[in-house]
PDB file of C-alpha atoms in Angstrom:
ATOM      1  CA  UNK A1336       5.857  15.567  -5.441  1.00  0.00           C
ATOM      2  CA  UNK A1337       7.210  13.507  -2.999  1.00  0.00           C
ATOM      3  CA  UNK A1338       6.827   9.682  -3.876  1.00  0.00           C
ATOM      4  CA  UNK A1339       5.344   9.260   0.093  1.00  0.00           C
ATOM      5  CA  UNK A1340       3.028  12.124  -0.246  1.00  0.00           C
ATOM      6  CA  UNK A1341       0.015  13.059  -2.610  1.00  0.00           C
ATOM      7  CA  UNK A1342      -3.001  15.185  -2.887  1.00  0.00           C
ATOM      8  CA  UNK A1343      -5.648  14.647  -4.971  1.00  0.00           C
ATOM      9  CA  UNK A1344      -8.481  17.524  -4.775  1.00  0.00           C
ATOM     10  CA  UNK A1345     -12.125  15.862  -6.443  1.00  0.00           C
ATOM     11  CA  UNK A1346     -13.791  19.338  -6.036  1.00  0.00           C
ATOM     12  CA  UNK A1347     -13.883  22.565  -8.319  1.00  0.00           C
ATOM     13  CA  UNK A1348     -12.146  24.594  -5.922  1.00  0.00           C
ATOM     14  CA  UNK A1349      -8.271  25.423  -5.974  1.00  0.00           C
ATOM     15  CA  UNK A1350      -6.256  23.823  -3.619  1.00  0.00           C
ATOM     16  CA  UNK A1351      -4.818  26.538  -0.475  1.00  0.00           C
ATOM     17  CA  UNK A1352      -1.239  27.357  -1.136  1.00  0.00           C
ATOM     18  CA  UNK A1353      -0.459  25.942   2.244  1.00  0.00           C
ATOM     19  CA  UNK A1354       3.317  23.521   2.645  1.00  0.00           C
ATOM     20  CA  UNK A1355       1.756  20.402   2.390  1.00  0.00           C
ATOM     21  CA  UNK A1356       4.896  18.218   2.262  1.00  0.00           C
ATOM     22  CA  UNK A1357       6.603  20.224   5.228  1.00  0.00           C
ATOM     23  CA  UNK A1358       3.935  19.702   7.084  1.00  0.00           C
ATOM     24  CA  UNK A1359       3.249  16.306   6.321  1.00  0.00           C
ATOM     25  CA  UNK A1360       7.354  16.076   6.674  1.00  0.00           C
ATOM     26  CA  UNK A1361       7.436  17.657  10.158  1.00  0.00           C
ATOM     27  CA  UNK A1362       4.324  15.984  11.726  1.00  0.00           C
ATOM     28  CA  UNK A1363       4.400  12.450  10.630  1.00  0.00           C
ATOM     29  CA  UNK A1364       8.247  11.559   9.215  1.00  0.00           C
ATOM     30  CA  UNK A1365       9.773  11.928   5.725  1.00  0.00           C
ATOM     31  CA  UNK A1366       8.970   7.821   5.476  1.00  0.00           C
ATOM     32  CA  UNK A1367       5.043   8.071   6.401  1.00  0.00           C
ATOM     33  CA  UNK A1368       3.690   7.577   3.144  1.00  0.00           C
ATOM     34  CA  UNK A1369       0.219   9.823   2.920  1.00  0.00           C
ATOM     35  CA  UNK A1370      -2.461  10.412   0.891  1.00  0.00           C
ATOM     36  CA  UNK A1371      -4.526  13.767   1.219  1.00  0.00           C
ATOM     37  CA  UNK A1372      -7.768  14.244  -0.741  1.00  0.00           C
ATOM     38  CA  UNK A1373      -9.690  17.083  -0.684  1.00  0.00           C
ATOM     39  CA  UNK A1374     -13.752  16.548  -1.227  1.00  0.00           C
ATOM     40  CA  UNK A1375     -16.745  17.842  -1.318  1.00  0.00           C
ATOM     41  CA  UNK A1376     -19.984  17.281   0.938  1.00  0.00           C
ATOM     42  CA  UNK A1377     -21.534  14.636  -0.689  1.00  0.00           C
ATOM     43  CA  UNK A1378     -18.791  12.322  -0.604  1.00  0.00           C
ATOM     44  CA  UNK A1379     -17.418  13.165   3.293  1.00  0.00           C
ATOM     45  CA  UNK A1380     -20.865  12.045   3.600  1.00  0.00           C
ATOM     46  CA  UNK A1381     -20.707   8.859   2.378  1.00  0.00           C
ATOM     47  CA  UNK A1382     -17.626   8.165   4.267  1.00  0.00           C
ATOM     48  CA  UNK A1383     -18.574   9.377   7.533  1.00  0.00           C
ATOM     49  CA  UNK A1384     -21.887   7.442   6.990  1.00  0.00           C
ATOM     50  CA  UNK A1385     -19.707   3.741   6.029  1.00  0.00           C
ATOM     51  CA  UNK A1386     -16.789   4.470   7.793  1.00  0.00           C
ATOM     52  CA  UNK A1387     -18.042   6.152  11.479  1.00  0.00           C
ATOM     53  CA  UNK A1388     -21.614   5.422  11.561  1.00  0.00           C
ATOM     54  CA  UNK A1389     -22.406   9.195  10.836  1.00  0.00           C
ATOM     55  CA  UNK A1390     -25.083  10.660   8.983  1.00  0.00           C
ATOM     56  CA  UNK A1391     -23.717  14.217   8.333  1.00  0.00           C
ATOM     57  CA  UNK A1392     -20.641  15.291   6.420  1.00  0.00           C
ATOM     58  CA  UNK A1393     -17.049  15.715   8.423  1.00  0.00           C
ATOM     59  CA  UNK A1394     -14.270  18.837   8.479  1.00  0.00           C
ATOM     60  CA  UNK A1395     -11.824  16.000   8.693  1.00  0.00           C
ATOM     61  CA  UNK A1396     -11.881  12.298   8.028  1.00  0.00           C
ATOM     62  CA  UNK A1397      -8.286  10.713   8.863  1.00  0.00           C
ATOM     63  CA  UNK A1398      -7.885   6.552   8.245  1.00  0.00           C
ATOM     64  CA  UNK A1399      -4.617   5.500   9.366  1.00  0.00           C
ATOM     65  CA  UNK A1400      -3.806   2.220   6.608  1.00  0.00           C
ATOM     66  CA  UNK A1401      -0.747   0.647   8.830  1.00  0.00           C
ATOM     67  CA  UNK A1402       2.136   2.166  11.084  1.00  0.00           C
ATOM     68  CA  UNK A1403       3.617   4.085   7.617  1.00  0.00           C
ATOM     69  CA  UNK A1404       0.630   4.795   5.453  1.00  0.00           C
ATOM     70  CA  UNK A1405      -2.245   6.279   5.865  1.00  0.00           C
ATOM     71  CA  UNK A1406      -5.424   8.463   4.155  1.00  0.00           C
ATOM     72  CA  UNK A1407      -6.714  12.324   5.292  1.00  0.00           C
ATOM     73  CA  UNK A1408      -9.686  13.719   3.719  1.00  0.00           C
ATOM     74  CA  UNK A1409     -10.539  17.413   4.299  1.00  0.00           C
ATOM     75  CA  UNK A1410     -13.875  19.293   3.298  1.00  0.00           C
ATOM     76  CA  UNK A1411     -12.969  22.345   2.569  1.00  0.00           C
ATOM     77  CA  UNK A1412     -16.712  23.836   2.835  1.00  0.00           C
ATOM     78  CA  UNK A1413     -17.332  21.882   6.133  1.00  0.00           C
ATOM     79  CA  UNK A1414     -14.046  23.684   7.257  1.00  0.00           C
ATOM     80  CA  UNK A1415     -14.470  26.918   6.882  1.00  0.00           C
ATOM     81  CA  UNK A1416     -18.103  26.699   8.283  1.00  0.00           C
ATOM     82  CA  UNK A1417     -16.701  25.091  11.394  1.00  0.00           C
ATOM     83  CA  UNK A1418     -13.868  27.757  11.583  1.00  0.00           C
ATOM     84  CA  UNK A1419     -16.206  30.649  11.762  1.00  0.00           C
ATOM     85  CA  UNK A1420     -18.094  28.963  14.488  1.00  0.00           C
ATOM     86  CA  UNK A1421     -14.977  29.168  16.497  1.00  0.00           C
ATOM     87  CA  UNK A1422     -13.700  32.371  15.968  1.00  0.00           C
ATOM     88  CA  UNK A1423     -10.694  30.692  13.468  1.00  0.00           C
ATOM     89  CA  UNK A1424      -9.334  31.409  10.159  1.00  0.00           C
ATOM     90  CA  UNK A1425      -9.968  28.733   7.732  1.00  0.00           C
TER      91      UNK A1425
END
């Protein structure tokens, strides 16, 4: 992996075989240096809750760190729920 880009997935499912580096790459600059996590419900909960004064879990939770760096966290479960409700492919 890329020394600017890294995923880290805390839940039991497998990751999607999706281009996460080209994408990354493409969107945000071969010098942004990102970290992706994936996680499950209990935890997007806990950072939606201290993070965005939420009380339910998020799809999405994106925390840029400066102008280069910064953190995405996707809930895969929360996702695909959400992607049903709109007619979308996870």
């Amino acid at each position: 992996m890329d020394e600017t880009f890294s995923i880290r997935n805390t839940t039991k499912g497998k990751l999607p075989s999706l281009p996460f580096l080209d994408i990354k790459e493409k969107i945000l600059g071969k010098k942004y240096s990102l970290s992706f996590a994936i996680i499950g419900e209990k935890r997007s909960k806990q950072l939606n809750q201290q993070f965005k004064d939420k009380t339910t879990p998020a799809n999405v939770l994106s925390f840029p760190l400066s102008k280069t760096e910064g953190e995405i966290f996707i809930t895969p479960k929360r996702a695909e729920r959400q992607a049903k409700k709109f007619n979308k492919t996870p």
